[in-house]
Amino acid sequence: PGDEIPMTIEPKVDGVAIALLYENGRLTRAATRGDGTTGDEVTRNIRTIGVIPATLRGKAPRILEVRGEVYLTKETFARINAERDELGLPVFANPRNAAAGTLKQLDPNIVAVRKLSAVFYGYGAVEPPSALPERMEEFFGQLKAWGLPVNPRHWTARDADGVMKAISELGEIRRGFPFETDGAVIKADLIAQHARLGSTSKSPRWAIAYKYEPEQAATRLLDITVQVGRSGVLTPVAELEPVLVAGSTVSRATLHNEEEIARKDLRIGDRVLIEKAGDVIPAVVKVLTEERDGSEKVFHMPKHCPVCSAPVSREEGEVAVRCANPGCPAQVRRRIEYFAGRSSMDIAGLGEAVVSQLCDAGLLHDVSDLYELRAEQLLPLERMGEKSVENLLAAIAASREQPLWRLLAALGIPHVGVTVARTLASSYGTIDRLSAASVEELCGVEEIGEIMANAIHGWFRDHDVITLLGKLRAAGLNFGERDAKSLVPAADGPLKGTIWVLTGT
């Protein structure tokens, strides 16, 4: 409070986040952001991008990590899609997806042909730290001096009025940039203020994004179908006449719940206005009621699950309608997909299509069945060659060693996402200690409130959960004991028996 916070404003590039590591001025490693902790190593592919120098110009720090975005220009994206269409191949949905897919190619020659580009705007590790200038404004100039591509325009501002003026100017010219951009990024200009402002578990407090109004389009609501999620919640989905919005074709959009449909007065057959929330997630904005002709039909949520025909129910005070059958095939599939996901157990090759195939074949009834799969069961299935089976079984086996926080995130404990899973894993160390914790003890953990504590406590006492955890323990998953062993200090050493007090500074 009371400090002046000068700011920089720059275009928010819609690409794939990348980090380059230069050692003594030479490019030694390139990695994508991935899940924020672990990304993909893509150095060979990055070396094919002409605008990225293998050696920095001038004097560079001993260690320099620069951060930015890899993207396909709009012109290149149009060319690639035209070529794929001519060859009868599926076209890419948007430039960002095309860039992400290109970076993951195993053959650098394919990457070179697609002519990716890049822009840099941030930093990670820098040694010595004194090599960083005092201001981001100066850092942009330093990046350029080293030969790295930077944003074509940026602004500086001293107050909110200056920021809004810059955002307005950027909004008028952003369509003319070679890359897709859906907003502006505002940063504290003084680098010393970055450390003082700090970060949350998900994002820095010294930078914020401003999103422009999303592009909208009119289309027809052909039908409303119902999906069943991993917790049994029934979600209505708009089936739309396909329409191009913000660079990709949209044919479906979630409608969230019955109350949302009633609030917007949506009817099957309506002409509707749709947009991509954040230029990513399709959403129905409103009904074009003036175009109704009387043939439109009012939607009602089903009284029985559309997948397993079990009765549905709604708890008092909730808007969610749930399938009452925990063995519902749709719930089972969603739980297994979630368990295998990148933010959970990260089992490569176990995507939606493969999970559906294994469930249809009667091989999976809950997540513990993954660890019983054998090659002779998988090889007769479609698109299951020897190599793909070998890779899938290896990925499942490797997941036994995943740290405890990933298992906690994967199990679908109510209110427990990745951040809370990490907190619980570090606070309790093992599932046994966590499951034995009282509600009062759980409430004493940072980020855990009474509602969350009751939900976690109750979940561990559910009969089906106890059975599942027994199966997973028998399958050899890491319940935290292996994490704890890796942290056991050496028996002797110069610090043994000493006590340390660590302050906030």
Coordinates of C-alpha atoms in Angstrom, one line a residue:
P1 CA 0.0 0.0 0.0
G2 CA 1.2 3.5 -0.9
D3 CA 3.8 2.2 -3.4
E4 CA 3.6 3.3 -7.0
I5 CA 3.3 0.3 -9.3
P6 CA 4.3 1.2 -12.9
M7 CA 3.0 -1.3 -15.4
T8 CA 3.6 -2.8 -18.8
I9 CA 0.8 -3.9 -21.2
E10 CA 1.4 -6.4 -24.0
P11 CA -0.7 -8.7 -26.3
K12 CA -1.7 -12.0 -24.8
V13 CA -0.4 -14.5 -27.4
D14 CA -2.6 -17.5 -28.0
G15 CA 0.1 -20.2 -28.4
V16 CA 1.9 -22.9 -26.5
A17 CA 3.9 -21.8 -23.4
I18 CA 7.6 -22.6 -23.7
A19 CA 10.7 -22.2 -21.6
L20 CA 14.2 -22.1 -23.2
L21 CA 17.4 -22.6 -21.1
Y22 CA 20.5 -20.9 -22.4
E23 CA 23.9 -21.8 -20.7
N24 CA 26.7 -19.4 -21.4
G25 CA 24.6 -18.1 -24.3
R26 CA 24.0 -21.5 -26.0
L27 CA 20.5 -23.1 -26.2
T28 CA 20.7 -26.4 -24.2
R29 CA 17.1 -27.3 -23.4
A30 CA 13.5 -26.4 -24.3
A31 CA 10.4 -27.5 -22.4
T32 CA 6.6 -27.0 -22.6
R33 CA 4.8 -25.9 -19.4
G34 CA 2.8 -29.2 -19.3
D35 CA 0.8 -29.4 -16.0
G36 CA 2.8 -26.6 -14.4
T37 CA 5.3 -28.9 -12.8
T38 CA 6.3 -31.4 -15.5
G39 CA 6.4 -30.5 -19.2
D40 CA 7.6 -32.1 -22.5
E41 CA 11.3 -31.8 -23.5
V42 CA 11.1 -30.5 -27.1
T43 CA 14.7 -29.2 -27.7
R44 CA 15.2 -30.8 -31.1
N45 CA 11.9 -29.4 -32.4
I46 CA 12.6 -25.9 -31.1
R47 CA 15.9 -25.9 -32.9
T48 CA 13.9 -26.0 -36.2
I49 CA 12.2 -22.7 -35.5
G50 CA 14.2 -20.1 -37.5
V51 CA 13.4 -17.1 -35.3
I52 CA 14.9 -18.8 -32.2
P53 CA 18.7 -18.4 -32.0
A54 CA 20.9 -21.3 -31.1
T55 CA 23.4 -18.8 -29.6
L56 CA 22.5 -15.5 -28.1
R57 CA 24.0 -12.3 -29.4
G58 CA 26.3 -10.3 -27.1
K59 CA 27.0 -10.9 -23.5
A60 CA 24.5 -13.3 -21.8
P61 CA 24.2 -14.5 -18.2
R62 CA 25.8 -17.8 -17.3
I63 CA 22.2 -19.3 -16.9
L64 CA 19.2 -17.7 -18.6
E65 CA 15.7 -19.2 -18.8
V66 CA 13.4 -17.2 -21.1
R67 CA 9.7 -17.9 -21.3
G68 CA 7.3 -17.2 -24.1
E69 CA 4.9 -18.7 -26.6
V70 CA 5.3 -20.9 -29.7
Y71 CA 2.6 -20.2 -32.3
L72 CA 1.6 -20.7 -35.9
T73 CA 0.9 -17.5 -37.8
K74 CA -2.6 -17.1 -39.2
E75 CA -1.3 -17.4 -42.7
T76 CA 0.7 -20.6 -42.0
F77 CA -2.3 -22.1 -40.2
A78 CA -4.6 -21.5 -43.2
R79 CA -1.9 -23.0 -45.6
I80 CA -1.5 -26.2 -43.4
N81 CA -5.3 -26.7 -43.2
A82 CA -5.7 -26.2 -46.9
E83 CA -3.0 -28.8 -47.6
R84 CA -4.5 -31.3 -45.1
D85 CA -8.0 -30.8 -46.6
E86 CA -6.7 -31.5 -50.1
L87 CA -5.0 -34.7 -48.8
G88 CA -8.3 -35.8 -47.1
L89 CA -6.8 -35.4 -43.6
P90 CA -8.7 -33.9 -40.7
V91 CA -8.0 -30.2 -40.4
F92 CA -6.8 -28.6 -37.1
A93 CA -9.4 -26.9 -35.0
N94 CA -7.3 -23.8 -34.3
P95 CA -3.7 -22.5 -34.5
R96 CA -3.0 -23.2 -30.8
N97 CA -3.9 -26.9 -31.1
A98 CA -2.0 -27.1 -34.4
A99 CA 1.1 -25.6 -32.7
A100 CA 0.8 -27.9 -29.7
G101 CA 0.5 -31.0 -31.9
T102 CA 3.4 -29.9 -34.0
L103 CA 5.7 -29.4 -31.0
K104 CA 5.0 -33.0 -29.9
Q105 CA 6.0 -34.5 -33.3
L106 CA 8.8 -37.1 -33.0
D107 CA 10.2 -36.1 -36.4
P108 CA 11.8 -32.6 -36.4
N109 CA 11.6 -32.5 -40.2
I110 CA 7.8 -32.3 -39.9
V111 CA 8.2 -29.5 -37.4
A112 CA 10.5 -27.6 -39.7
V113 CA 8.1 -27.8 -42.7
R114 CA 5.2 -26.4 -40.6
K115 CA 7.3 -23.2 -39.8
L116 CA 6.4 -22.5 -36.2
S117 CA 7.2 -19.0 -34.8
A118 CA 7.7 -17.7 -31.3
V119 CA 7.6 -14.7 -29.1
F120 CA 9.3 -14.2 -25.7
Y121 CA 8.3 -11.9 -22.8
G122 CA 9.4 -13.5 -19.4
Y123 CA 12.1 -15.1 -17.4
G124 CA 12.7 -18.0 -15.1
A125 CA 16.1 -18.9 -13.6
V126 CA 18.8 -16.3 -14.1
E127 CA 22.4 -16.6 -12.8
P128 CA 23.7 -14.3 -11.7
P129 CA 20.5 -12.6 -10.7
S130 CA 22.1 -9.2 -11.1
A131 CA 22.0 -9.8 -14.9
L132 CA 18.3 -9.0 -14.8
P133 CA 17.6 -5.3 -15.5
E134 CA 15.4 -3.3 -13.0
R135 CA 12.3 -3.1 -15.2
M136 CA 10.4 -5.3 -17.6
E137 CA 10.5 -2.5 -20.1
E138 CA 14.3 -2.8 -20.2
F139 CA 14.1 -6.6 -20.2
F140 CA 12.0 -6.6 -23.4
G141 CA 14.8 -4.5 -25.0
Q142 CA 17.4 -7.0 -23.6
L143 CA 15.6 -10.0 -25.1
K144 CA 15.7 -8.2 -28.5
A145 CA 19.4 -7.4 -28.1
W146 CA 20.1 -11.1 -27.5
G147 CA 18.3 -11.9 -30.8
L148 CA 15.1 -13.3 -29.3
P149 CA 11.7 -12.3 -30.9
V150 CA 9.5 -10.1 -28.8
N151 CA 5.9 -8.8 -29.0
P152 CA 5.5 -6.3 -31.9
R153 CA 4.0 -3.7 -29.5
H154 CA 3.9 -3.0 -25.8
W155 CA 2.8 -0.1 -23.6
T156 CA 3.7 1.4 -20.2
A157 CA 1.3 3.0 -17.7
R158 CA 1.4 4.6 -14.3
D159 CA -2.2 4.2 -13.3
A160 CA -5.5 2.4 -14.2
D161 CA -6.5 5.1 -16.7
G162 CA -3.2 4.5 -18.6
V163 CA -3.8 0.7 -18.5
M164 CA -7.3 1.0 -19.9
K165 CA -6.1 3.4 -22.7
A166 CA -3.4 0.9 -23.7
I167 CA -5.9 -2.0 -23.6
S168 CA -8.2 0.0 -25.9
E169 CA -5.4 0.8 -28.3
L170 CA -4.4 -2.9 -28.4
G171 CA -8.0 -3.9 -29.0
E172 CA -8.1 -1.8 -32.1
I173 CA -4.9 -3.2 -33.7
R174 CA -4.7 -6.8 -32.4
R175 CA -6.4 -8.4 -35.4
G176 CA -3.5 -7.2 -37.5
F177 CA -0.9 -9.2 -35.6
P178 CA 0.4 -12.4 -37.3
F179 CA -0.7 -14.5 -34.2
E180 CA -4.1 -15.0 -32.6
T181 CA -4.5 -12.9 -29.4
D182 CA -7.5 -12.9 -27.1
G183 CA -6.5 -10.3 -24.6
A184 CA -3.8 -8.2 -22.9
V185 CA -1.3 -9.0 -20.1
I186 CA -0.6 -6.3 -17.5
K187 CA 2.6 -6.7 -15.5
A188 CA 4.3 -4.8 -12.7
D189 CA 7.1 -3.1 -14.5
L190 CA 9.6 -3.1 -11.6
I191 CA 11.1 -6.6 -11.4
A192 CA 11.9 -6.1 -7.6
Q193 CA 8.1 -5.8 -7.1
H194 CA 7.6 -9.3 -8.6
A195 CA 9.1 -11.0 -5.6
R196 CA 7.3 -8.7 -3.1
L197 CA 3.9 -9.3 -4.7
G198 CA 4.6 -13.1 -4.9
S199 CA 2.3 -15.8 -6.4
T200 CA -0.7 -17.9 -5.6
S201 CA -0.6 -21.7 -6.2
K202 CA -1.8 -21.0 -9.8
S203 CA -0.6 -17.6 -10.9
P204 CA 1.6 -14.6 -10.2
R205 CA 0.2 -11.7 -8.3
W206 CA 2.4 -9.3 -10.3
A207 CA 0.6 -10.0 -13.6
I208 CA -3.0 -10.2 -14.7
A209 CA -4.8 -11.0 -18.0
Y210 CA -7.5 -8.8 -19.5
K211 CA -9.8 -10.7 -22.0
Y212 CA -11.7 -8.9 -24.8
E213 CA -15.3 -9.5 -25.5
P214 CA -15.5 -13.0 -27.1
E215 CA -16.6 -13.4 -30.7
Q216 CA -20.3 -14.5 -31.0
A217 CA -22.3 -16.3 -33.7
A218 CA -25.9 -17.3 -34.2
T219 CA -27.0 -20.9 -34.8
R220 CA -29.8 -23.4 -34.1
L221 CA -30.3 -25.5 -31.0
L222 CA -31.1 -28.9 -32.6
D223 CA -31.5 -30.9 -29.4
I224 CA -30.6 -31.1 -25.8
T225 CA -28.9 -34.4 -24.7
V226 CA -27.8 -35.4 -21.2
Q227 CA -24.3 -36.6 -20.1
V228 CA -23.5 -38.4 -16.9
G229 CA -20.4 -37.4 -15.0
R230 CA -18.1 -39.4 -12.7
S231 CA -20.0 -38.3 -9.6
G232 CA -23.4 -39.2 -11.2
V233 CA -24.4 -35.6 -12.0
L234 CA -26.6 -35.3 -15.1
T235 CA -25.5 -32.4 -17.3
P236 CA -27.6 -31.1 -20.2
V237 CA -25.6 -30.5 -23.4
A238 CA -26.7 -28.3 -26.4
E239 CA -26.5 -30.1 -29.7
L240 CA -26.0 -27.2 -32.2
E241 CA -26.0 -26.7 -35.9
P242 CA -22.2 -26.5 -36.5
V243 CA -20.9 -22.9 -36.7
L244 CA -17.5 -21.2 -36.9
V245 CA -16.6 -19.2 -33.8
A246 CA -13.2 -17.8 -32.9
G247 CA -11.3 -20.0 -35.3
S248 CA -13.0 -23.4 -34.8
T249 CA -16.3 -25.1 -35.5
V250 CA -18.6 -25.5 -32.6
S251 CA -21.4 -28.1 -32.5
R252 CA -21.9 -28.7 -28.8
A253 CA -22.0 -26.6 -25.6
T254 CA -22.7 -27.4 -21.9
L255 CA -25.9 -26.0 -20.5
H256 CA -24.9 -26.7 -16.9
N257 CA -28.2 -27.6 -15.3
E258 CA -32.0 -27.4 -15.6
E259 CA -32.2 -24.1 -13.8
E260 CA -29.8 -22.5 -16.3
I261 CA -32.0 -23.7 -19.2
A262 CA -35.1 -22.3 -17.5
R263 CA -33.3 -19.0 -16.7
K264 CA -32.4 -18.5 -20.3
D265 CA -35.7 -19.9 -21.5
L266 CA -33.9 -22.3 -23.9
R267 CA -36.1 -24.5 -26.1
I268 CA -35.2 -27.2 -28.6
G269 CA -35.4 -25.6 -32.1
D270 CA -34.5 -22.1 -30.9
R271 CA -32.1 -19.9 -32.8
V272 CA -29.4 -19.0 -30.2
L273 CA -26.4 -16.8 -29.8
I274 CA -23.2 -18.6 -28.8
E275 CA -19.7 -17.6 -27.9
K276 CA -16.5 -19.2 -26.5
A277 CA -16.0 -18.2 -22.9
G278 CA -12.4 -17.0 -22.7
D279 CA -12.2 -17.8 -26.4
V280 CA -12.0 -21.5 -25.4
I281 CA -15.2 -23.0 -23.9
P282 CA -18.4 -22.9 -26.1
A283 CA -21.4 -21.3 -24.3
V284 CA -25.0 -20.4 -25.2
V285 CA -25.4 -16.7 -24.4
K286 CA -29.1 -16.1 -25.1
V287 CA -32.1 -17.1 -27.2
L288 CA -33.1 -15.1 -30.2
T289 CA -36.8 -15.1 -29.2
E290 CA -37.8 -12.8 -32.0
E291 CA -37.1 -15.7 -34.4
R292 CA -39.4 -18.2 -32.8
D293 CA -42.2 -19.7 -34.9
G294 CA -44.0 -21.8 -32.2
S295 CA -42.5 -25.2 -33.1
E296 CA -39.9 -25.0 -30.3
K297 CA -40.1 -27.6 -27.5
V298 CA -39.6 -27.1 -23.8
F299 CA -36.9 -29.4 -22.3
H300 CA -37.4 -31.4 -19.1
M301 CA -34.6 -33.4 -17.2
P302 CA -35.2 -37.1 -17.4
K303 CA -36.6 -39.0 -14.3
H304 CA -34.2 -41.9 -15.0
C305 CA -30.5 -42.0 -15.9
P306 CA -30.2 -42.0 -19.7
V307 CA -27.3 -44.6 -19.5
C308 CA -28.4 -47.1 -16.9
S309 CA -32.1 -46.2 -16.3
A310 CA -31.6 -45.9 -12.5
P311 CA -33.8 -43.3 -10.8
V312 CA -32.3 -39.8 -10.5
S313 CA -32.5 -37.6 -7.4
R314 CA -31.8 -34.1 -6.3
E315 CA -30.6 -33.2 -2.8
E316 CA -32.3 -30.3 -1.0
G317 CA -30.4 -27.1 -1.7
E318 CA -28.6 -28.4 -4.7
V319 CA -29.3 -27.8 -8.4
A320 CA -27.5 -31.0 -9.5
V321 CA -29.6 -34.0 -10.5
R322 CA -27.7 -37.3 -9.9
C323 CA -27.9 -40.9 -11.1
A324 CA -28.3 -43.0 -7.9
N325 CA -26.4 -45.9 -9.3
P326 CA -22.6 -45.7 -8.5
G327 CA -22.1 -48.7 -10.9
C328 CA -23.6 -46.8 -13.8
P329 CA -21.3 -47.5 -16.8
A330 CA -21.1 -43.7 -17.6
Q331 CA -19.9 -42.9 -14.1
V332 CA -17.4 -45.8 -14.1
R333 CA -15.9 -44.6 -17.4
R334 CA -15.6 -41.0 -16.3
R335 CA -14.0 -42.0 -13.0
I336 CA -11.4 -44.1 -14.8
E337 CA -10.7 -41.3 -17.4
Y338 CA -10.3 -38.9 -14.5
F339 CA -8.0 -41.3 -12.6
A340 CA -5.7 -41.6 -15.6
G341 CA -5.7 -37.9 -16.5
R342 CA -2.6 -35.7 -16.7
S343 CA -3.5 -33.9 -13.5
S344 CA -4.1 -37.2 -11.7
M345 CA -2.1 -40.4 -12.2
D346 CA -0.9 -39.3 -15.7
I347 CA -1.2 -42.7 -17.4
A348 CA -0.1 -42.1 -21.0
G349 CA -2.2 -43.8 -23.7
L350 CA -5.3 -44.2 -21.5
G351 CA -7.6 -41.6 -23.0
E352 CA -11.3 -41.5 -23.5
A353 CA -11.4 -43.8 -26.5
V354 CA -9.2 -46.5 -24.9
V355 CA -11.2 -46.4 -21.6
S356 CA -14.5 -46.8 -23.5
Q357 CA -13.0 -49.7 -25.5
L358 CA -11.8 -51.5 -22.3
C359 CA -15.1 -50.9 -20.5
D360 CA -17.1 -52.2 -23.5
A361 CA -15.0 -55.3 -23.5
G362 CA -15.9 -55.9 -19.8
L363 CA -12.2 -55.5 -18.7
L364 CA -12.8 -52.5 -16.4
H365 CA -15.4 -52.1 -13.6
D366 CA -13.4 -49.7 -11.4
V367 CA -9.9 -48.1 -11.4
S368 CA -8.3 -51.0 -9.6
D369 CA -9.0 -53.2 -12.6
L370 CA -6.4 -51.3 -14.5
Y371 CA -3.7 -53.1 -12.5
E372 CA -5.1 -56.5 -13.4
L373 CA -4.9 -56.0 -17.2
R374 CA -2.8 -58.5 -19.1
A375 CA -1.4 -58.4 -22.7
E376 CA -3.4 -61.5 -23.8
Q377 CA -6.7 -59.6 -22.9
L378 CA -5.7 -56.5 -24.8
L379 CA -4.1 -57.9 -28.0
P380 CA -7.4 -59.2 -29.5
L381 CA -9.0 -55.7 -29.3
E382 CA -9.1 -53.3 -32.2
R383 CA -6.2 -50.9 -32.7
M384 CA -4.3 -52.7 -30.0
G385 CA -0.9 -53.8 -31.5
E386 CA 1.9 -55.3 -29.6
K387 CA 3.8 -52.0 -29.2
S388 CA 0.7 -50.1 -28.1
V389 CA -0.2 -52.8 -25.6
E390 CA 3.3 -52.9 -24.3
N391 CA 3.4 -49.1 -23.9
L392 CA 0.0 -49.0 -22.1
L393 CA 0.9 -51.7 -19.6
A394 CA 4.2 -50.0 -18.9
A395 CA 2.5 -46.7 -18.3
I396 CA 0.0 -48.4 -15.9
A397 CA 2.8 -50.1 -14.1
A398 CA 4.8 -46.9 -13.8
S399 CA 1.7 -45.2 -12.2
R400 CA 2.2 -47.4 -9.1
E401 CA 5.1 -45.2 -8.2
Q402 CA 3.3 -41.8 -8.6
P403 CA 3.5 -39.6 -5.5
L404 CA 0.7 -39.6 -2.9
W405 CA -0.7 -36.2 -4.0
R406 CA -1.4 -37.6 -7.5
L407 CA -3.3 -40.6 -6.1
L408 CA -5.3 -38.3 -3.8
A409 CA -6.2 -36.1 -6.7
A410 CA -7.1 -39.1 -8.9
L411 CA -9.5 -40.7 -6.4
G412 CA -12.2 -38.1 -6.8
I413 CA -12.5 -37.2 -3.1
P414 CA -15.2 -34.4 -2.9
H415 CA -13.7 -30.9 -3.1
V416 CA -10.1 -32.3 -3.5
G417 CA -8.3 -31.0 -6.6
V418 CA -4.6 -30.9 -7.3
T419 CA -3.8 -28.0 -4.9
V420 CA -5.7 -29.5 -1.9
A421 CA -4.2 -33.0 -2.7
R422 CA -0.7 -31.6 -2.5
T423 CA -1.6 -29.9 0.9
L424 CA -3.1 -33.1 2.3
A425 CA -0.1 -35.2 1.1
S426 CA 2.4 -32.9 2.7
S427 CA 0.4 -32.6 5.9
Y428 CA -0.3 -36.3 6.5
G429 CA 2.3 -38.1 4.5
T430 CA 0.3 -41.3 4.1
I431 CA -3.3 -42.3 3.3
D432 CA -3.5 -44.2 6.6
R433 CA -2.8 -41.1 8.6
L434 CA -5.2 -39.0 6.4
S435 CA -8.0 -41.5 6.6
A436 CA -7.7 -41.6 10.5
A437 CA -7.8 -37.8 10.8
S438 CA -10.8 -36.4 12.6
V439 CA -12.9 -33.5 11.2
E440 CA -11.3 -31.2 13.8
E441 CA -7.8 -32.2 12.7
L442 CA -8.6 -31.7 9.1
C443 CA -10.0 -28.2 9.8
G444 CA -6.6 -27.3 11.2
V445 CA -5.0 -27.8 7.9
E446 CA -4.5 -24.7 5.8
E447 CA -7.1 -24.3 3.0
I448 CA -9.4 -26.9 4.6
G449 CA -12.7 -25.6 5.9
E450 CA -15.5 -27.4 7.7
I451 CA -17.5 -28.4 4.7
M452 CA -14.4 -29.8 3.0
A453 CA -13.2 -31.5 6.2
N454 CA -16.6 -33.3 6.6
A455 CA -16.6 -34.4 3.0
I456 CA -13.1 -35.9 3.2
H457 CA -13.8 -37.5 6.6
G458 CA -17.0 -39.0 5.3
W459 CA -15.5 -40.2 2.0
F460 CA -12.9 -42.3 3.8
R461 CA -15.6 -44.1 5.8
D462 CA -17.7 -45.1 2.8
H463 CA -17.9 -48.9 2.4
D464 CA -17.2 -48.8 -1.3
V465 CA -14.2 -46.5 -0.8
I466 CA -12.7 -48.8 1.8
T467 CA -13.0 -51.7 -0.6
L468 CA -11.5 -49.8 -3.4
L469 CA -8.5 -48.6 -1.3
G470 CA -7.9 -52.2 -0.2
K471 CA -7.7 -53.2 -3.9
L472 CA -5.3 -50.4 -4.8
R473 CA -3.1 -51.2 -1.8
A474 CA -3.0 -54.8 -3.0
A475 CA -2.1 -53.6 -6.5
G476 CA 1.0 -52.0 -5.1
L477 CA 0.2 -48.3 -5.4
N478 CA 2.1 -45.7 -3.4
F479 CA 0.0 -44.8 -0.4
G480 CA 2.7 -42.3 0.8
E481 CA 5.1 -44.7 2.5
R482 CA 7.5 -44.5 -0.5
D483 CA 7.4 -40.7 -0.5
A484 CA 8.2 -40.7 3.2
K485 CA 11.2 -43.0 2.8
S486 CA 12.7 -40.7 0.1
L487 CA 12.6 -37.9 2.7
V488 CA 14.3 -39.8 5.5
P489 CA 17.6 -37.8 6.4
A490 CA 21.0 -39.5 6.6
A491 CA 21.6 -41.1 10.0
D492 CA 24.6 -38.9 10.7
G493 CA 25.8 -35.5 9.6
P494 CA 26.9 -32.1 10.8
L495 CA 23.3 -30.9 11.3
K496 CA 22.0 -33.9 13.2
G497 CA 20.4 -32.9 16.5
T498 CA 20.3 -29.2 15.6
I499 CA 17.1 -27.1 15.7
W500 CA 16.3 -24.6 13.0
V501 CA 13.8 -21.7 13.0
L502 CA 12.9 -20.5 9.5
T503 CA 11.3 -17.0 9.3
G504 CA 9.2 -15.5 6.6
T505 CA 12.2 -13.6 5.3

